[in-house]
Coordinates of C-alpha atoms in Angstrom, one line a residue:
X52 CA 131.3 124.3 97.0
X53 CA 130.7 121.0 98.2
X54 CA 127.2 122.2 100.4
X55 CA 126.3 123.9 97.3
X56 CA 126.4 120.5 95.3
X57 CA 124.9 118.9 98.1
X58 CA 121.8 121.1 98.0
X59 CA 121.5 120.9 94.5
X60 CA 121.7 117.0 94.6
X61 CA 118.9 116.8 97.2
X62 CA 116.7 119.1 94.7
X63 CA 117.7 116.6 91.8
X64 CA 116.5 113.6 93.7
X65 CA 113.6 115.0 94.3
X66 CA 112.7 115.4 90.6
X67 CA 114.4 112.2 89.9
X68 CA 111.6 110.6 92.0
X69 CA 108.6 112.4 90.3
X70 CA 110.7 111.4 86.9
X71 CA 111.3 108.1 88.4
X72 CA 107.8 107.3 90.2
X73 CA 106.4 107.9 86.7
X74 CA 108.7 105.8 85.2
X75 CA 108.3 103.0 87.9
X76 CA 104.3 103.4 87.2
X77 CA 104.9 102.8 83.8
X78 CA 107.3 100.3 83.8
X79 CA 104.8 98.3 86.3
X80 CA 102.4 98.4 84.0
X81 CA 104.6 97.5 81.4
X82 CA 105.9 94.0 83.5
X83 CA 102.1 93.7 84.1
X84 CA 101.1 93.8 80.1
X85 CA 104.1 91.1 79.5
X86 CA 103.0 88.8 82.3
X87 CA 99.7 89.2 81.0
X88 CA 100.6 88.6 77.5
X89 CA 102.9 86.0 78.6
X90 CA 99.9 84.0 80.1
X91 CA 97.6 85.1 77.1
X92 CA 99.7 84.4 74.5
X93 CA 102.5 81.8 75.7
X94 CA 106.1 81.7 74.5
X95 CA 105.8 81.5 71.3
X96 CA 103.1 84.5 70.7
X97 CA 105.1 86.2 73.5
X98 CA 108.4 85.4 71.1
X99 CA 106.7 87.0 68.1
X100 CA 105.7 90.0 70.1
X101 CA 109.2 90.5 71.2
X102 CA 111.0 90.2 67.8
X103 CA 108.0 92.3 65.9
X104 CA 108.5 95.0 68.6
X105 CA 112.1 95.0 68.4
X106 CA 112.4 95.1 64.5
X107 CA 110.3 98.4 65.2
X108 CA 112.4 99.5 67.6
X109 CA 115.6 98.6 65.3
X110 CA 114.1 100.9 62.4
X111 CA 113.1 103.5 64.8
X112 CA 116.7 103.8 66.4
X113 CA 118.3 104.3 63.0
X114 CA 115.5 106.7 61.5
X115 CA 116.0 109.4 64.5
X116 CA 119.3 109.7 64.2
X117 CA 119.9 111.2 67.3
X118 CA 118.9 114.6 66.5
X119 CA 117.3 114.7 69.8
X120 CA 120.4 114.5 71.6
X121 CA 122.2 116.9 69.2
X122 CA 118.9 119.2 69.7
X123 CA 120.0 119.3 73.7
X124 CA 123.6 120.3 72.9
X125 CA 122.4 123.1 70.4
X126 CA 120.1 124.1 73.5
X127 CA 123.0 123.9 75.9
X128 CA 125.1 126.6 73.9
X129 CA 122.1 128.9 73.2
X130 CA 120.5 129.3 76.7
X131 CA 118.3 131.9 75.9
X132 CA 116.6 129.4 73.5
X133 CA 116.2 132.0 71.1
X134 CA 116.7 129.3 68.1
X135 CA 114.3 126.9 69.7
X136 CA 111.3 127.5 67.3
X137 CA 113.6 126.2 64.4
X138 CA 115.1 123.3 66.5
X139 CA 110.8 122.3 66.6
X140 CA 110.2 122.7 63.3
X141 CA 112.7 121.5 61.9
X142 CA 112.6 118.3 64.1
X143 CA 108.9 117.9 63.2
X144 CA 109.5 118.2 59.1
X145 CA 112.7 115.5 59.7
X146 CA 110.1 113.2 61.6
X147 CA 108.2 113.0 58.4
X148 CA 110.7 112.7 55.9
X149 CA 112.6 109.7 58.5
X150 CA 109.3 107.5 59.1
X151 CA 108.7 107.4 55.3
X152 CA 112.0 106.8 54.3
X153 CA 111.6 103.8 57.2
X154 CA 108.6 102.4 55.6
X155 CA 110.0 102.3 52.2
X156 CA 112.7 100.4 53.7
X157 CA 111.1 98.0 56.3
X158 CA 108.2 97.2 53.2
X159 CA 110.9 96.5 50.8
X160 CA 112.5 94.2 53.1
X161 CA 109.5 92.3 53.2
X162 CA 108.2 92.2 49.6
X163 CA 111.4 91.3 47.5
X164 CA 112.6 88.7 50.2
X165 CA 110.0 87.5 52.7
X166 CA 112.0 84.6 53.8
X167 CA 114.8 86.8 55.0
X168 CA 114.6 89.0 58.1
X169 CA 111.4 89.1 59.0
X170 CA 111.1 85.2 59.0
X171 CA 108.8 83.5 60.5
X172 CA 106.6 86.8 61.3
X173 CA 103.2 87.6 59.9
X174 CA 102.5 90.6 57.7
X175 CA 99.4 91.8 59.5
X176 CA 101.0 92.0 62.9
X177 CA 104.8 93.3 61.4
X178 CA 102.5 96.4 59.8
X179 CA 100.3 97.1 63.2
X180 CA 104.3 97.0 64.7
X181 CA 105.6 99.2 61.7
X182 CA 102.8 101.4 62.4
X183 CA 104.3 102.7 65.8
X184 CA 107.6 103.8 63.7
X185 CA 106.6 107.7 63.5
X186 CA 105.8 108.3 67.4
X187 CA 108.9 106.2 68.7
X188 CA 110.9 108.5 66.5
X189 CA 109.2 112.0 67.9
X190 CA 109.2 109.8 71.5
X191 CA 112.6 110.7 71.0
X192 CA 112.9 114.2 70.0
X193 CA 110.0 115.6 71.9
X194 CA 111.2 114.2 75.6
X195 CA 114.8 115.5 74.7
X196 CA 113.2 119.1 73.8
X197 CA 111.2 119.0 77.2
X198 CA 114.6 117.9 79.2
X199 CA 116.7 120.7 77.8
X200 CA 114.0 123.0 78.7
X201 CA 113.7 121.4 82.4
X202 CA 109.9 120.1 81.6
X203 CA 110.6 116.6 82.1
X204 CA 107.3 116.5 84.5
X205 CA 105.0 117.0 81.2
X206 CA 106.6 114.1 79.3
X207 CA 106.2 112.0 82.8
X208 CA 102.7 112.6 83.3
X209 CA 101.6 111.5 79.5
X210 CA 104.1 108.5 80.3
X211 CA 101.4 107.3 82.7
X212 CA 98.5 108.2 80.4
X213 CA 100.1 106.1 77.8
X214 CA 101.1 103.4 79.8
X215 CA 97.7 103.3 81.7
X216 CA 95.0 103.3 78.4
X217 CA 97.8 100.5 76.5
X218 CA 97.0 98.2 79.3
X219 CA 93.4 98.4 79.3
X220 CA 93.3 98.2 75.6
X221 CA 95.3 94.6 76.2
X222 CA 92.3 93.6 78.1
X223 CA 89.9 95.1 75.5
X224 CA 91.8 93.3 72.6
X225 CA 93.4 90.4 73.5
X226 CA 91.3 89.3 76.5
X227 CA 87.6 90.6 75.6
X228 CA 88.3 90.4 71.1
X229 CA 91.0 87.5 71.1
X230 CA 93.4 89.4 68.7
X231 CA 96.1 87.8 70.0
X232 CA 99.1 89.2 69.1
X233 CA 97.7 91.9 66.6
X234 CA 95.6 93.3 69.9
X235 CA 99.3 93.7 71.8
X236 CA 100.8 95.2 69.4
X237 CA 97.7 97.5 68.8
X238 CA 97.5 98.2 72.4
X239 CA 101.4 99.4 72.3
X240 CA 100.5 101.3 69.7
X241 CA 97.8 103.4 71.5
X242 CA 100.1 103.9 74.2
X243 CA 102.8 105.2 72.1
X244 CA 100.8 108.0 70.2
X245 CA 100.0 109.5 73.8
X246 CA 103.5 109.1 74.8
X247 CA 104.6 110.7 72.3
X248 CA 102.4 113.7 71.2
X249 CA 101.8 114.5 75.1
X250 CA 104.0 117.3 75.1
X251 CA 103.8 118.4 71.8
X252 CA 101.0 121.4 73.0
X253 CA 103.9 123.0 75.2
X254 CA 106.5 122.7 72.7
X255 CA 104.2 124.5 70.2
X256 CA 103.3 127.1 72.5
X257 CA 107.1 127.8 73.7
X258 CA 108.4 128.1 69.8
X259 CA 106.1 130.4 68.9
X260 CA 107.5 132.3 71.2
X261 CA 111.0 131.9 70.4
X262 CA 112.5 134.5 67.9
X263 CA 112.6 132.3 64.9
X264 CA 109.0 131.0 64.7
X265 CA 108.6 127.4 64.7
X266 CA 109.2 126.6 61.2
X267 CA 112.0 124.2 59.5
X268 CA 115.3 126.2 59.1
X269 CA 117.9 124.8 57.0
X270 CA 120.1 125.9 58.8
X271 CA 119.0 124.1 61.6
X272 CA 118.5 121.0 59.6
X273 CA 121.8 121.1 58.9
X274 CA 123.4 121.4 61.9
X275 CA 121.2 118.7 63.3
X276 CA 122.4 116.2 60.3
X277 CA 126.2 117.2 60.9
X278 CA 125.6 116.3 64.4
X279 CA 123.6 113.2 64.4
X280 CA 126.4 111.9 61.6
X281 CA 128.9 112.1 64.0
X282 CA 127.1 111.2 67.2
X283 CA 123.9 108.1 65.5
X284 CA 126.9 105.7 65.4
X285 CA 126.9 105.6 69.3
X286 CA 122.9 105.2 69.4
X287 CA 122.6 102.4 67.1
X288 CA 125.7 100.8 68.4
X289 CA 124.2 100.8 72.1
X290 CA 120.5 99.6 70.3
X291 CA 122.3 96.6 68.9
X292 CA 123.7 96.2 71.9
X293 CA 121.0 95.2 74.0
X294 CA 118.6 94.2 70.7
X295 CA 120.6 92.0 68.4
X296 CA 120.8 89.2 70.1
X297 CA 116.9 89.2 70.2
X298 CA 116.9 89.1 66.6
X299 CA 120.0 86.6 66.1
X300 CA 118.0 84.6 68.7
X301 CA 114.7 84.8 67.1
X302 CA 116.5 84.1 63.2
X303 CA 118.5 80.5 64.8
X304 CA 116.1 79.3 67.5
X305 CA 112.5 80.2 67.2
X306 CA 110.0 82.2 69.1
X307 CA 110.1 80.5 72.2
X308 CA 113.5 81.0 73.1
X309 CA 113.0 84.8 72.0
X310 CA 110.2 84.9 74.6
X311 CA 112.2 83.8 77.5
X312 CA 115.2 86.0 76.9
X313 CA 113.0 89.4 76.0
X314 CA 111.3 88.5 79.2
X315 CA 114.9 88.6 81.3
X316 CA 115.6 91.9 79.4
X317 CA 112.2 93.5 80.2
X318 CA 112.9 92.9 83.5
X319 CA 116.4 94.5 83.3
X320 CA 114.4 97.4 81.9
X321 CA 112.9 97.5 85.1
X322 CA 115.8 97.8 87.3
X323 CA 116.9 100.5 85.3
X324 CA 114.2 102.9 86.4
X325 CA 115.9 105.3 88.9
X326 CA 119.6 105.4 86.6
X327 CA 117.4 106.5 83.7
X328 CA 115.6 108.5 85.5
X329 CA 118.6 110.2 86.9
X330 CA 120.2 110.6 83.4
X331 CA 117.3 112.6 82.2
X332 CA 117.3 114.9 84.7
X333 CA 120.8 115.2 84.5
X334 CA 120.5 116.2 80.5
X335 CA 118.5 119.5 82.0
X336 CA 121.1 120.5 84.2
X337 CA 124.1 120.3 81.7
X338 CA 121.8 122.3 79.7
X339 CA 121.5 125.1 82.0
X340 CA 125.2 125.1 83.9
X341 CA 127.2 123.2 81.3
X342 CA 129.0 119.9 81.6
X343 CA 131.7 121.3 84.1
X344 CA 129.1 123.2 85.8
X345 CA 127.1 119.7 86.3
X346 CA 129.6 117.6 86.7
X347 CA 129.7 117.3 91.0
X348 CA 126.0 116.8 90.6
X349 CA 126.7 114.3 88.4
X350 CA 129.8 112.7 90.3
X351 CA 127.8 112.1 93.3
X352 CA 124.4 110.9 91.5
X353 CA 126.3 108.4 89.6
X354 CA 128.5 106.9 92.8
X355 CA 124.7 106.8 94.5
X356 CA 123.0 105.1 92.2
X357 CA 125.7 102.7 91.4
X358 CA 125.5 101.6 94.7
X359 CA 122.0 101.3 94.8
X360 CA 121.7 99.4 91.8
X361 CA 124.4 96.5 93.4
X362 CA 121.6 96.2 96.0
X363 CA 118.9 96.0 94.0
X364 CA 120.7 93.4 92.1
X365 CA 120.9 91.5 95.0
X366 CA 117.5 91.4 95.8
X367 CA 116.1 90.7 92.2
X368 CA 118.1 87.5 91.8
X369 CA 116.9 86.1 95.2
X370 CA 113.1 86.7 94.6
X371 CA 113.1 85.8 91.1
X372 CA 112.6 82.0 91.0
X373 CA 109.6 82.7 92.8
X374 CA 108.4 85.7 91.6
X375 CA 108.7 85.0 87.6
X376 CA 107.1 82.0 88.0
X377 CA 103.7 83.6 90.0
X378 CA 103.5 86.1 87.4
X379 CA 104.1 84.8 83.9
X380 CA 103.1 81.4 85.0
X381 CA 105.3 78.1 84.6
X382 CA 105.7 77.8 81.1
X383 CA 108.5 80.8 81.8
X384 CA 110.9 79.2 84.8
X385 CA 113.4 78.4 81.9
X386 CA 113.6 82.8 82.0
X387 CA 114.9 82.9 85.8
X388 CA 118.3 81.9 85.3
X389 CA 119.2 84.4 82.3
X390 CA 117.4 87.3 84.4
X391 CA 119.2 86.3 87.3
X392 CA 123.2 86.0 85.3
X393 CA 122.1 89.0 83.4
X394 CA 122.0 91.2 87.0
X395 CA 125.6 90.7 86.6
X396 CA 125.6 93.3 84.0
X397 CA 123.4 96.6 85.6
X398 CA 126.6 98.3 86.5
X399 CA 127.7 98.8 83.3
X400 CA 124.4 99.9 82.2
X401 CA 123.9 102.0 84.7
X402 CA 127.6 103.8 84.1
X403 CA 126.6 104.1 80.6
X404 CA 123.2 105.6 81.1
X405 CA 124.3 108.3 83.8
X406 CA 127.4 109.4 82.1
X407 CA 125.5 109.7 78.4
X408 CA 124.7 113.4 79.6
X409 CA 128.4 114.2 79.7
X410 CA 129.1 112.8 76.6
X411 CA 126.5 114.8 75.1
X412 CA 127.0 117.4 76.8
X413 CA 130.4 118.0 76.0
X414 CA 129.8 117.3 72.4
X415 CA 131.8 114.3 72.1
X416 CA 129.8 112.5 69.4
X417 CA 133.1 110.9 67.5
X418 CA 134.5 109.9 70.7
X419 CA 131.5 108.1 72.2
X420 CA 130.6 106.7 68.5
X421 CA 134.2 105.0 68.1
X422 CA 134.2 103.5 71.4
X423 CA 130.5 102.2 70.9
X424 CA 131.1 100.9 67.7
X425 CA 134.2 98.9 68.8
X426 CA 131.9 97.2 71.6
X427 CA 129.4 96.7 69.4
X428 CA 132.0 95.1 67.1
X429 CA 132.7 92.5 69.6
X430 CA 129.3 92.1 70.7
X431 CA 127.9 91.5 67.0
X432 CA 130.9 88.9 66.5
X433 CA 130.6 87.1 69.7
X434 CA 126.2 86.6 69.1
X435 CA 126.8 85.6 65.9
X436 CA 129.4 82.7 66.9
X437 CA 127.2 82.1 70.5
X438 CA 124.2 82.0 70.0
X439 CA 123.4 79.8 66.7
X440 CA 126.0 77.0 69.5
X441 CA 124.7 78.0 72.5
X442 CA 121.6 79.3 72.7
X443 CA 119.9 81.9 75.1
X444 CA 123.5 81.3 77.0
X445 CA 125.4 82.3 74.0
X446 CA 123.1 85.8 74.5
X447 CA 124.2 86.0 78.1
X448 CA 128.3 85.8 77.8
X449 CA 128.3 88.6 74.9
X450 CA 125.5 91.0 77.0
X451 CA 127.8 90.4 80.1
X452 CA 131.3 91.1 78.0
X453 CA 130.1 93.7 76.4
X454 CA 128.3 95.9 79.7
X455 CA 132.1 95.3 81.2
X456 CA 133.7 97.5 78.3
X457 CA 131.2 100.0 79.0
X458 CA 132.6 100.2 82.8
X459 CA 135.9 100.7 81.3
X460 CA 135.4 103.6 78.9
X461 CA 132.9 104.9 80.8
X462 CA 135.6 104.7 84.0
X463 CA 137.8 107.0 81.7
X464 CA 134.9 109.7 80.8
X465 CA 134.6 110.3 84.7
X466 CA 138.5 110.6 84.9
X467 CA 138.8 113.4 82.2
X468 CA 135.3 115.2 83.5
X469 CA 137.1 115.4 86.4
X470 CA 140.6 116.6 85.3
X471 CA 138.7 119.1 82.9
X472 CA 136.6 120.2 86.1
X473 CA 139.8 121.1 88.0
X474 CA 141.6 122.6 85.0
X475 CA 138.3 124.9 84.9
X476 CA 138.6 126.2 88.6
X477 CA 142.2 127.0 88.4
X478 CA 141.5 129.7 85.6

């Protein structure tokens, strides 16, 4: 009923701000380390940071293969959890056997042709980056394991930790040792080890409870692989999405025009607190009432926040020409105007994050995989013909062309949740 929903949405936001105030906290820090960097380093050591970071990040979003996600559907049809010690192990031994795999790859790269993708970037820092490779891939799996089991609060409060110690370490490294861009990258790396193995204590504890022990099961392993087949095409598709045209950027015009558009981005990042926020709390609740079950929480969250974010857009454009130049200094004004056109595109991002827990949910991995990898076909197509022309703008018209899409298709996932929601409660 619709006070029943109503209730249940003012419970949501209320664990959507502890979820979101430690995301804000973090995410604070996190604009405070890149101004800081920015004024320590400049453009073009900001520029290297950015594209090192992001080759990590590339590697790390094909590596996981979004087992996590097809972990929380497996969850969502076995309530009781009974299976949850193998889901643990099993994710654990594939964490290994991915980040090796990874290195072998990334180092490869880099030996036989030097001059390729990693241009331009030094070996020391691009191994302290590479280094980070295991922990963004359990990043991922642990926090999805702590949403289906409605813990989200534990991965939150090492979030902070993280965050917190990676800041001060900036000051220890870069400021007090002078690393430069070796100390930032070492710095991120401290804060990801506590990000990620933060939760790992409770997750122990809980699958040794379950009934299978928390030991690799193959068939487990298998079921994860089938899955993450069918449903990686949609992560990798929405990474290059929002990455690739760092690296095409980085490959045609140098680190200082990286640094300007990572810093937009970041910002984006930002804005994108509370809809993140939201989605992850939303990923518990499918788990526990299903995707029909969820979806009028869902419904109303997502109208909510879409609104909010049009606001927040609003503001963020108008105090930007100001405020980007008092905290990263003046050396970054050419950043405000590609923040301030990219603000155009927070809708779609924030339809895209909110509606991921139906998608997953409902175990639509093909689905959202062909209509990611058709955006992503455009958006590849259009940065590869923009941006070697055009520059940072080139970046812009494919990022804003290509969050439109994702209103569309995303448009149509709320139309069928809702047609499958009303076929549901005339049974």
């Amino acid at each position: 009923s619709t006070p029943c929903v109503r209730n249940a949405v003012r419970e949501l936001w209320a664990t959507i701000a502890h979820t979101s105030g430690a995301k804000i906290y973090s995410l604070v820090i996190g604009v405070f380390t890149l101004f800081l960097t920015a004024r320590l380093l400049g453009p073009e050591g900001r520029g290297q940071v950015a594209a090192i970071t992001t080759w990590a990040s590339l590697f790390s979003t094909f590596a996981y293969l979004s087992l996590g996600q097809v972990a929380l559907h497996r969850m969502a049809e076995d309530r009781s959890q009974r299976r949850f010690g193998a889901l643990f192990g099993s994710l654990l031994l594939l964490t290994g056997v991915l980040t090796v795999a990874g290195w072998l790859v990334a180092g490869g790269m880099y030996v036989i042709y030097p001059d390729g993708a990693f241009k331009g970037l030094p070996w020391v820092p691009l191994l302290v980056g590479f280094l980070a490779l295991p922990f963004m891939i359990w990043e991922q799996y642990g926090s999805s394991l702590l949403m289906g089991l409605e813990r989200v609060r534990i991965y939150n409060r090492y979030q902070v930790l993280g965050r917190t110690l990676a800041v001060g370490a900036v000051f220890a490294l870069v400021g007090g040792l002078a690393w430069g861009v070796v100390g930032v990258l070492a710095a991120n790396l401290l804060g990801q080890v506590i990000v990620a193995l933060g939760g790992i204590r409770f997750l122990w504890r809980f699958a040794r409870e379950s009934q299978q022990g928390c030991w690799p099961n193959r068939v487990e392993i298998q079921a994860l692989l089938a899955g993450g087949v069918k449903l990686h095409l949609n992560a990798i598709g929405a990474f290059l999405c929002t990455s690739a045209n760092i690296l095409i950027l980085s490959h045609y015009h140098g680190a200082e025009q990286t640094g300007y558009f990572q810093l937009a981005t970041q910002l984006l990042g930002v804005l994108m607190i509370i809809p993140q926020a939201t989605s992850m709390v939303i990923y518990g609740k499918v788990t526990s009432l299903g995707p029909n079950g969820a979806w009028p929480i869902n419904r109303r969250l997502l109208l909510q926040i879409t609104l909010g974010m049009i606001v927040m857009s609003g503001v963020a454009a108008w105090l930007a020409p100001w405020g980007i130049v008092l905290l990263a200094g003046e050396a970054f004004r050419p950043a405000v105007a590609p923040f301030q056109w990219m603000l155009l595109g927070l809708i779609g991002m924030t339809f895209s994050t909110v509606m991921a827990p139906q998608w997953i949910g409902r175990g639509y991995f093909w689905q959202a995989a062909t209509l990611t990898l058709a955006v992503v076909a455009i958006n590849l197509a259009m940065n590869l013909y923009l941006i070697p022309r055009y520059g940072i703008q080139g970046a812009i018209y494919s990022f804003l062309i290509t969050y439109g899409f994702s209103v569309l298709g995303n448009g149509v996932m709320v139309g069928h949740c809702q047609t499958q929601l009303n076929r549901a409660q005339k049974r």
